[in-house]
Short mmCIF file of C-alpha atoms and ligand atoms in Angstrom, two decimals:
data_model
loop_
_atom_site.label_atom_id
_atom_site.label_comp_id
_atom_site.label_asym_id
_atom_site.label_seq_id
_atom_site.Cartn_x
_atom_site.Cartn_y
_atom_site.Cartn_z
CA MET W 439 0.00 0.00 0.00
CA ALA W 440 1.46 3.38 -0.98
CA GLU W 441 2.27 5.58 2.00
CA GLY W 442 0.33 8.49 0.52
CA SER W 443 -2.85 6.45 0.11
CA ARG W 444 -3.14 5.68 3.78
CA ALA W 445 -5.56 7.62 5.87
CA THR W 446 -3.83 8.89 8.99
CA ARG W 447 -5.86 9.24 12.16
CA ARG W 448 -6.16 12.95 11.47
CA GLU W 449 -7.46 12.23 8.00
CA THR W 450 -9.87 9.73 9.50
CA LEU W 451 -11.35 12.39 11.73
CA TYR W 452 -11.41 14.93 8.93
CA ALA W 453 -13.05 12.47 6.56
CA LEU W 454 -15.66 11.57 9.11
CA ALA W 455 -16.38 15.19 9.89
CA MET W 456 -16.82 15.84 6.17
CA SER W 457 -19.17 12.94 5.77
CA VAL W 458 -21.17 14.13 8.74
CA PHE W 459 -21.17 17.87 8.15
CA GLY W 460 -20.86 18.32 4.42
CA CYS W 461 -19.91 17.04 0.99
CA GLY W 462 -17.52 17.85 -1.78
CA LEU W 463 -14.21 17.94 0.04
CA ALA W 464 -14.43 14.39 1.32
CA VAL W 465 -11.24 12.34 1.19
CA GLY W 466 -10.66 8.64 0.54
CA ASN W 467 -13.70 6.68 -0.44
CA ILE W 468 -16.12 8.75 1.53
CA GLY W 469 -18.90 10.63 -0.12
CA CYS W 470 -22.17 12.18 0.92
CA THR W 471 -24.67 9.53 1.81
CA ALA W 472 -28.35 10.19 2.09
CA ALA W 473 -28.20 7.33 4.53
CA LEU W 474 -26.48 9.13 7.41
CA SER W 475 -28.49 12.28 6.85
CA GLU W 476 -31.52 10.21 7.81
CA VAL W 477 -30.10 10.01 11.31
CA PHE W 478 -29.80 13.80 11.43
CA ALA W 479 -33.26 14.21 9.98
CA GLU W 480 -34.91 12.12 12.68
CA PRO W 481 -37.94 13.99 13.91
CA ASN W 482 -37.44 12.69 17.42
CA GLU W 483 -34.32 14.46 18.60
CA SER W 484 -34.49 12.70 21.91
CA SER W 485 -33.84 9.34 20.24
CA ARG W 486 -31.06 7.51 22.05
CA LYS W 487 -27.94 6.55 20.17
CA LEU W 488 -25.33 3.93 20.90
CA VAL W 489 -21.91 3.47 19.33
CA ALA W 490 -20.82 -0.17 19.66
CA TYR W 491 -17.42 -0.98 18.26
CA LEU W 492 -14.57 -3.46 18.18
CA SER W 493 -11.01 -2.26 17.75
CA ARG W 494 -7.64 -3.89 18.18
CA SER W 495 -5.15 -1.28 17.01
CA GLY W 496 -7.25 1.87 17.42
CA ASN W 497 -8.42 2.83 13.91
CA THR W 498 -12.07 1.96 14.49
CA ARG W 499 -11.92 3.44 18.01
CA VAL W 500 -11.05 6.88 16.57
CA ILE W 501 -14.21 6.86 14.45
CA ALA W 502 -16.30 5.54 17.35
CA GLY W 503 -15.10 8.42 19.54
CA GLN W 504 -15.98 10.98 16.89
CA LEU W 505 -19.48 9.55 16.51
CA LYS W 506 -19.95 9.56 20.28
CA ARG W 507 -19.03 13.25 20.43
CA THR W 508 -21.03 14.23 17.35
CA PHE W 509 -24.23 12.50 18.42
CA SER W 510 -23.83 12.65 22.21
CA ALA W 511 -24.13 8.87 22.00
CA ASP W 512 -23.36 6.22 24.58
CA ILE W 513 -20.39 4.06 23.71
CA PHE W 514 -19.75 0.34 24.15
CA GLU W 515 -16.55 -1.50 23.33
CA ILE W 516 -17.02 -5.08 22.15
CA ARG W 517 -14.46 -7.15 24.08
CA THR W 518 -14.11 -10.89 24.33
CA ALA W 519 -14.45 -12.67 27.69
CA THR W 520 -11.02 -14.19 27.10
CA PRO W 521 -8.75 -11.52 25.63
CA TRP W 522 -7.21 -12.30 22.26
CA PRO W 523 -3.40 -12.77 22.13
CA GLU W 524 -1.27 -9.62 22.36
CA ASP W 525 1.25 -10.83 19.79
CA TYR W 526 0.21 -9.88 16.24
CA GLU W 527 0.97 -13.23 14.56
CA GLU W 528 -0.72 -15.20 17.35
CA MET W 529 -3.69 -12.85 17.15
CA VAL W 530 -4.04 -13.37 13.37
CA ALA W 531 -4.01 -17.15 13.96
CA TRP W 532 -6.62 -16.73 16.74
CA ALA W 533 -8.86 -14.62 14.50
CA SER W 534 -8.62 -17.20 11.78
CA ARG W 535 -9.52 -20.04 14.18
CA MET W 536 -12.50 -18.01 15.45
CA ARG W 537 -13.66 -17.40 11.89
CA GLU W 538 -13.85 -21.14 11.26
CA SER W 539 -15.17 -22.07 14.70
CA ALA W 540 -18.79 -23.17 15.08
CA THR W 541 -18.90 -21.44 18.49
CA PRO W 542 -17.98 -17.76 18.27
CA PRO W 543 -16.18 -16.23 21.27
CA ARG W 544 -18.20 -15.04 24.27
CA LEU W 545 -18.16 -11.37 25.11
CA ALA W 546 -16.85 -9.86 28.35
CA GLU W 547 -19.98 -7.71 28.66
CA SER W 548 -23.30 -7.03 26.96
CA VAL W 549 -25.24 -3.80 26.54
CA SER W 550 -27.64 -4.11 29.46
CA GLU W 551 -30.48 -2.00 28.03
CA ILE W 552 -30.18 -2.43 24.27
CA LYS W 553 -33.94 -1.88 23.93
CA GLU W 554 -33.48 1.74 25.07
CA TYR W 555 -31.64 2.70 21.86
CA ASP W 556 -33.18 3.85 18.60
CA VAL W 557 -29.97 4.17 16.58
CA VAL W 558 -26.96 1.86 16.86
CA PHE W 559 -23.69 2.72 15.12
CA LEU W 560 -21.76 -0.56 14.77
CA GLY W 561 -18.03 -0.23 14.08
CA SER W 562 -15.60 -2.96 13.15
CA PRO W 563 -12.29 -3.65 11.47
CA ILE W 564 -12.31 -6.23 8.68
CA TRP W 565 -10.59 -9.48 9.60
CA GLY W 566 -9.95 -12.10 6.92
CA THR W 567 -12.21 -10.20 4.48
CA ALA W 568 -15.09 -10.70 6.91
CA LEU W 569 -16.84 -9.42 10.01
CA PRO W 570 -14.75 -10.41 13.09
CA ALA W 571 -16.21 -13.27 15.15
CA PRO W 572 -16.72 -11.10 18.29
CA VAL W 573 -18.89 -8.69 16.27
CA ARG W 574 -20.93 -11.65 15.08
CA THR W 575 -21.39 -12.59 18.74
CA PHE W 576 -22.53 -9.03 19.48
CA LEU W 577 -25.17 -9.24 16.76
CA ALA W 578 -26.27 -12.71 17.82
CA THR W 579 -26.73 -11.66 21.46
CA HIS W 580 -28.38 -8.22 21.05
CA ASP W 581 -31.82 -7.78 19.55
CA LEU W 582 -31.63 -4.88 17.09
CA SER W 583 -35.15 -5.34 15.69
CA GLY W 584 -36.73 -2.05 14.68
CA LYS W 585 -33.57 -0.03 15.30
CA THR W 586 -31.65 2.02 12.77
CA LEU W 587 -28.27 0.32 12.37
CA VAL W 588 -25.36 2.29 10.90
CA PRO W 589 -22.34 0.07 10.18
CA PHE W 590 -18.84 1.52 9.82
CA PHE W 591 -15.72 -0.40 8.86
CA THR W 592 -11.98 0.16 8.74
CA TYR W 593 -9.78 -2.06 6.61
CA GLY W 594 -6.15 -2.32 5.55
CA CYS W 595 -6.29 -3.06 1.87
CA CYS W 596 -9.32 -4.68 0.43
CA GLY W 597 -12.60 -3.14 1.47
CA ALA W 598 -15.43 -4.41 3.63
CA GLY W 599 -15.56 -7.93 2.13
CA SER W 600 -18.53 -9.96 3.30
CA ALA W 601 -19.15 -7.86 6.44
CA PRO W 602 -22.22 -5.93 5.16
CA GLU W 603 -23.95 -9.16 4.10
CA THR W 604 -23.17 -10.78 7.45
CA ILE W 605 -24.67 -7.83 9.32
CA ALA W 606 -27.78 -7.99 7.16
CA LYS W 607 -28.10 -11.69 7.95
CA LEU W 608 -27.59 -11.33 11.70
CA ALA W 609 -29.78 -8.24 12.16
CA PRO W 610 -32.65 -9.06 9.78
CA ARG W 611 -35.21 -6.81 11.46
CA ALA W 612 -33.02 -3.70 11.79
CA LYS W 613 -33.17 -0.83 9.34
CA ILE W 614 -29.60 -0.94 8.05
CA LEU W 615 -28.16 2.25 6.54
CA GLU W 616 -25.39 2.43 3.96
CA PRO W 617 -22.08 1.48 5.62
CA PHE W 618 -19.18 3.87 5.95
CA SER W 619 -15.82 2.22 5.03
CA LEU W 620 -12.37 3.69 5.42
CA LYS W 621 -8.92 2.43 4.49
CA CYS W 622 -6.56 2.80 7.44
CA ASP W 623 -3.08 1.86 8.59
CA GLN W 624 -2.50 -1.87 8.83
CA GLU W 625 -0.23 -3.36 11.48
CA ARG W 626 1.06 -5.92 8.96
CA ASP W 627 2.53 -3.10 6.80
CA THR W 628 4.20 -1.50 9.81
CA LEU W 629 5.73 -4.83 10.81
CA ASN W 630 6.98 -5.46 7.26
CA SER W 631 8.52 -1.98 7.04
CA VAL W 632 10.35 -2.54 10.32
CA LYS W 633 11.52 -5.95 9.08
CA ASP W 634 12.96 -4.33 5.92
CA TRP W 635 14.66 -1.65 8.00
CA LEU W 636 16.24 -4.23 10.31
CA ARG W 637 17.32 -6.37 7.34
CA SER W 638 19.03 -3.44 5.65
CA ALA W 639 20.74 -2.45 8.89
CA GLU W 640 21.93 -6.05 9.36
CA ALA W 641 23.27 -6.14 5.79
CA GLN W 642 25.48 -3.14 6.55
CA LEU W 643 27.33 -4.99 9.35
C1 LIG T 1601 -6.56 -10.52 12.24
C2 LIG T 1601 -6.59 -9.42 11.21
C3 LIG T 1601 -7.09 -9.69 9.95
C4 LIG T 1601 -7.18 -8.66 8.99
N1 LIG T 1601 -7.70 -8.95 7.77
C5 LIG T 1601 -7.88 -7.95 6.87
C6 LIG T 1601 -8.50 -8.23 5.61
O1 LIG T 1601 -8.90 -9.35 5.30
N2 LIG T 1601 -8.66 -7.19 4.75
C7 LIG T 1601 -8.24 -5.92 5.05
O2 LIG T 1601 -8.42 -5.02 4.23
N3 LIG T 1601 -7.65 -5.63 6.25
C8 LIG T 1601 -7.46 -6.61 7.15
N4 LIG T 1601 -6.89 -6.33 8.38
C9 LIG T 1601 -6.51 -4.95 8.68
C10 LIG T 1601 -7.54 -4.24 9.56
O3 LIG T 1601 -8.86 -4.43 9.06
C11 LIG T 1601 -7.27 -2.73 9.62
O4 LIG T 1601 -5.94 -2.49 9.97
C12 LIG T 1601 -8.24 -2.07 10.57
O5 LIG T 1601 -8.25 -0.68 10.33
C13 LIG T 1601 -7.87 -2.32 12.02
O6 LIG T 1601 -8.80 -1.67 12.83
P1 LIG T 1601 -8.51 -1.41 14.37
O7 LIG T 1601 -7.26 -0.53 14.45
O8 LIG T 1601 -9.71 -0.68 14.86
O9 LIG T 1601 -8.28 -2.71 15.05
C14 LIG T 1601 -6.74 -7.33 9.31
C15 LIG T 1601 -6.22 -7.10 10.59
C16 LIG T 1601 -6.14 -8.11 11.52
C17 LIG T 1601 -5.59 -7.82 12.91
#
């Protein structure tokens, strides 16, 4: 991935602000969506909003924080009951096992009063071109019937993959708005760059 094509955290915030507050100057793959404007246009301004998100390396968390501030929303971090491995390679292997597993991981906590919310922003990175298993657990264990569901994704290279379809399948009675997807830094690229740097330093010895 070319350095210049990556969205930095600052760009992420800028891009989100543009998608929320206006059109035309948007960066990356973000444009104006009639979909999000529906949330602004809600007649009932007292509708309660929740931002539920999963994030390992922080990209999705930045967007979740901006949504929380913009909409005065409550925020909920999707965490697994047993934390995933710290080490990147072990974590990738764990995510892959979870993707194949018939029993998705349990969550550390649930949203106690999910029925109180009218709008749920659901944020997730893309893992293995799919929706991460813990986010599937979230959808399987929270009834989003009748709610407006606004998905947002961050990914490293290849877009949202099968995640939108999975959300549609697991939240069949929610009103799902057009997802927001943003290309962000990927830990794999950072690790590879450091590897190259170390290799070249070693070659000079
Ligand atoms: C286990 C794992 C699998 C990933 N698989 C993909 C993938 O299939 N496609 C992709 O574009 N990015 C992939 N990525 C990159 C992340 O989606 C991307 O870096 C995302 O912005 C991370 O969000 P976060 O910082 O909120 O955790 C993967 C990252 C991890 C850790």
